[in-house]
Amino acid sequence: MNLIDTHTHLYLQQFDEDRDQVIETAKQQGIKQMFLPNIDSSSIDDMLALSEKYPENCYPMMGLHPTSVKENYEEELELVKQWLQKGGFCAVGEIGIDLYWDKTFQEQQEDAFRLQIRWAKANKLPIAIHTRNSFGEVQSIVKEEHTPDLRGVFHCFSGNTEQARKVIEMNFLLGIGGVLTFKNSGLDKVVREISLEHFILETDSPFLAPVPYRGKRNESAYIRIIAQKLADIKGISIEEVAEATSNNSLNLFKTDALNHE
């Protein structure tokens, strides 16, 4: 059984003490591939170093996270553009709009999002979208920029069924993580209504750990918990969930095209 963690920040300092063991544990649990979204210029070196150390397991993305869009965002974007031109990335991410913490730079976030979508299309890469308190704004920009070759995932999807269907209509996948295991999230009702062909699995580790680890550090091995929860909701085997979501992931993220594999 092969499971894939399509969104994990294993390069962050929360894993400095036991990163190798965390990756080994994930592999033992059947999670052989882990996709690493970038945050900003401060995370690039550590992310790429991890990808170089584990070329068959860790696959980097390149992008500017919306909460890192500040006064100097144009400098940050120029760095993203330069790295994308070098190649070797499985997606442009994580990009999007976050209006939960701070709306000061909303206009700049929207500008950065649009630009990075265009770079993704130019480089024939999918996008990993971060959306928090901003589904309407994100959907509007994706629609504006939409072309048949624009594909990606709404990372950490936690919306309602109507929003899920809007994501699918735009030819995007739904990233399902630990929120699925939260008692009152309502996400169980949403996934019950949606076909498996529209899901990929993710942890967003070290954040958003699933029950029974909620509130603690998340890690890629916990993908198995999320997969089992999805299987239980759907009334199918975890093997079926693994096969479907892994195929969806590999069809979206073109890992075979990366230089380091």
Coordinates of C-alpha atoms in Angstrom, one line a residue, residues 16-183:
D16 CA 15.3 19.5 13.8
E17 CA 15.8 16.9 16.6
D18 CA 14.3 13.9 14.8
R19 CA 13.7 14.6 11.1
D20 CA 15.4 11.5 9.8
Q21 CA 13.4 9.3 12.2
V22 CA 10.1 11.1 11.2
I23 CA 10.8 10.3 7.5
E24 CA 11.7 6.7 8.3
T25 CA 8.6 6.2 10.3
A26 CA 6.5 7.6 7.5
K27 CA 8.2 5.2 5.0
Q28 CA 7.5 2.3 7.4
Q29 CA 3.8 3.3 7.4
G30 CA 3.7 3.2 3.6
I31 CA 4.1 6.9 3.0
K32 CA 7.0 6.9 0.5
Q33 CA 6.5 10.3 -1.1
M34 CA 6.2 13.6 0.7
F35 CA 5.7 16.9 -1.2
L36 CA 7.2 20.0 0.4
P37 CA 5.6 23.4 -0.2
N38 CA 7.8 26.5 0.2
I39 CA 7.0 29.4 2.5
D40 CA 9.4 32.2 1.5
S41 CA 13.0 33.0 1.0
S42 CA 13.9 31.9 4.6
S43 CA 12.7 28.3 3.9
I44 CA 14.2 27.6 0.5
D45 CA 17.6 26.4 1.6
D46 CA 16.3 23.9 4.2
M47 CA 13.6 22.6 1.9
L48 CA 16.0 22.0 -1.0
A49 CA 18.6 20.4 1.3
L50 CA 16.0 17.9 2.5
S51 CA 14.9 17.2 -1.1
E52 CA 18.6 16.5 -2.0
K53 CA 19.0 14.2 1.0
Y54 CA 15.9 12.2 0.2
P55 CA 15.6 12.5 -3.6
E56 CA 13.2 9.5 -3.9
N57 CA 10.9 10.7 -1.0
C58 CA 10.9 14.5 -0.7
Y59 CA 9.7 16.7 -3.6
P60 CA 10.0 20.5 -3.4
M61 CA 7.5 23.1 -4.6
M62 CA 8.4 26.8 -5.1
G63 CA 6.2 29.7 -4.1
L64 CA 5.5 32.6 -1.8
H65 CA 3.0 31.8 1.1
P66 CA 0.4 34.5 1.4
T67 CA 1.2 35.3 5.1
S68 CA 4.7 36.1 3.9
V69 CA 3.5 38.8 1.5
K70 CA 4.7 42.0 3.1
E71 CA 6.2 45.3 2.0
N72 CA 9.1 43.5 0.3
Y73 CA 6.9 41.0 -1.6
E74 CA 8.1 42.0 -5.0
E75 CA 11.7 41.0 -4.0
E76 CA 10.4 37.7 -2.6
L77 CA 8.5 37.0 -5.9
E78 CA 11.6 37.7 -8.0
L79 CA 13.4 35.0 -6.1
V80 CA 10.5 32.6 -6.7
K81 CA 10.6 33.4 -10.4
Q82 CA 14.3 32.8 -10.6
W83 CA 14.0 29.4 -8.9
L84 CA 11.1 28.3 -11.1
Q85 CA 13.2 29.1 -14.1
K86 CA 15.9 26.7 -12.8
G87 CA 13.3 23.9 -12.7
G88 CA 13.1 20.8 -10.5
F89 CA 9.9 21.6 -8.7
C90 CA 6.7 19.5 -8.6
A91 CA 4.3 22.5 -8.2
V92 CA 4.0 26.2 -7.5
G93 CA 3.1 26.5 -3.8
E94 CA 2.1 27.2 -1.4
I95 CA 0.3 30.3 -2.8
G96 CA -3.0 31.9 -2.2
I97 CA -4.8 34.4 0.1
D98 CA -5.0 34.4 3.9
L99 CA -7.3 37.0 5.5
Y100 CA -7.5 35.3 8.8
W101 CA -4.6 36.9 10.6
D102 CA -4.2 40.2 8.8
K103 CA -5.9 42.0 5.9
T104 CA -3.2 44.7 5.7
F105 CA -1.7 43.3 2.5
Q106 CA -4.8 41.9 0.8
E107 CA -4.2 43.7 -2.4
Q108 CA -0.5 42.6 -2.5
Q109 CA -1.6 39.0 -1.7
E110 CA -4.0 39.0 -4.6
D111 CA -1.3 40.4 -6.9
A112 CA 1.2 37.8 -5.8
F113 CA -1.4 35.0 -6.2
R114 CA -2.2 36.1 -9.8
L115 CA 1.5 36.3 -10.8
Q116 CA 2.4 32.9 -9.4
I117 CA -0.6 31.3 -11.2
R118 CA 0.7 32.8 -14.4
W119 CA 4.2 31.4 -13.7
A120 CA 2.7 28.0 -13.0
K121 CA 1.0 28.0 -16.4
A122 CA 4.2 29.2 -18.1
N123 CA 6.2 26.4 -16.4
K124 CA 3.4 23.8 -16.9
L125 CA 3.1 23.2 -13.2
P126 CA 0.1 22.6 -10.9
I127 CA -0.5 25.0 -8.0
A128 CA -1.1 24.3 -4.3
I129 CA -3.5 26.9 -3.0
H130 CA -3.7 28.2 0.6
T131 CA -7.1 29.7 1.4
R132 CA -8.1 31.0 4.8
N133 CA -11.1 33.2 5.2
S134 CA -10.8 33.9 1.5
F135 CA -12.6 31.3 -0.5
G136 CA -14.5 33.9 -2.5
E137 CA -11.4 36.0 -3.3
V138 CA -9.4 32.9 -4.3
Q139 CA -12.2 31.5 -6.4
S140 CA -12.6 34.8 -8.3
I141 CA -8.9 35.0 -9.2
V142 CA -8.7 31.3 -10.2
K143 CA -11.7 31.9 -12.5
E144 CA -10.1 35.0 -14.0
E145 CA -6.8 33.1 -14.7
H146 CA -8.4 29.8 -15.7
T147 CA -7.2 28.0 -18.8
P148 CA -7.6 24.3 -19.6
D149 CA -4.1 23.6 -18.5
L150 CA -4.4 25.2 -15.0
R151 CA -4.7 22.5 -12.4
G152 CA -3.9 22.2 -8.7
V153 CA -5.3 21.5 -5.2
F154 CA -7.1 23.6 -2.7
H155 CA -4.8 22.6 0.2
C156 CA -6.4 21.9 3.6
F157 CA -9.9 22.0 2.3
S158 CA -12.4 22.6 5.1
G159 CA -15.3 24.2 3.3
N160 CA -18.9 23.1 2.6
T161 CA -20.3 20.9 -0.1
E162 CA -21.2 23.8 -2.4
Q163 CA -17.6 25.1 -2.2
A164 CA -16.2 21.6 -2.8
R165 CA -18.3 21.4 -6.0
K166 CA -17.0 24.8 -7.1
V167 CA -13.4 23.6 -6.6
I168 CA -14.2 20.5 -8.7
E169 CA -15.8 22.6 -11.5
M170 CA -12.6 24.5 -11.8
N171 CA -10.7 21.2 -12.4
F172 CA -9.0 21.3 -9.0
L173 CA -8.6 18.6 -6.3
L174 CA -9.5 18.8 -2.7
G175 CA -6.6 18.4 -0.2
I176 CA -7.9 16.4 2.8
G177 CA -6.0 16.5 6.1
G178 CA -6.4 16.2 9.8
V179 CA -9.5 18.4 10.0
L180 CA -11.4 15.4 8.7
T181 CA -10.9 13.7 12.1
F182 CA -12.1 16.7 14.1
K183 CA -15.4 16.0 15.8

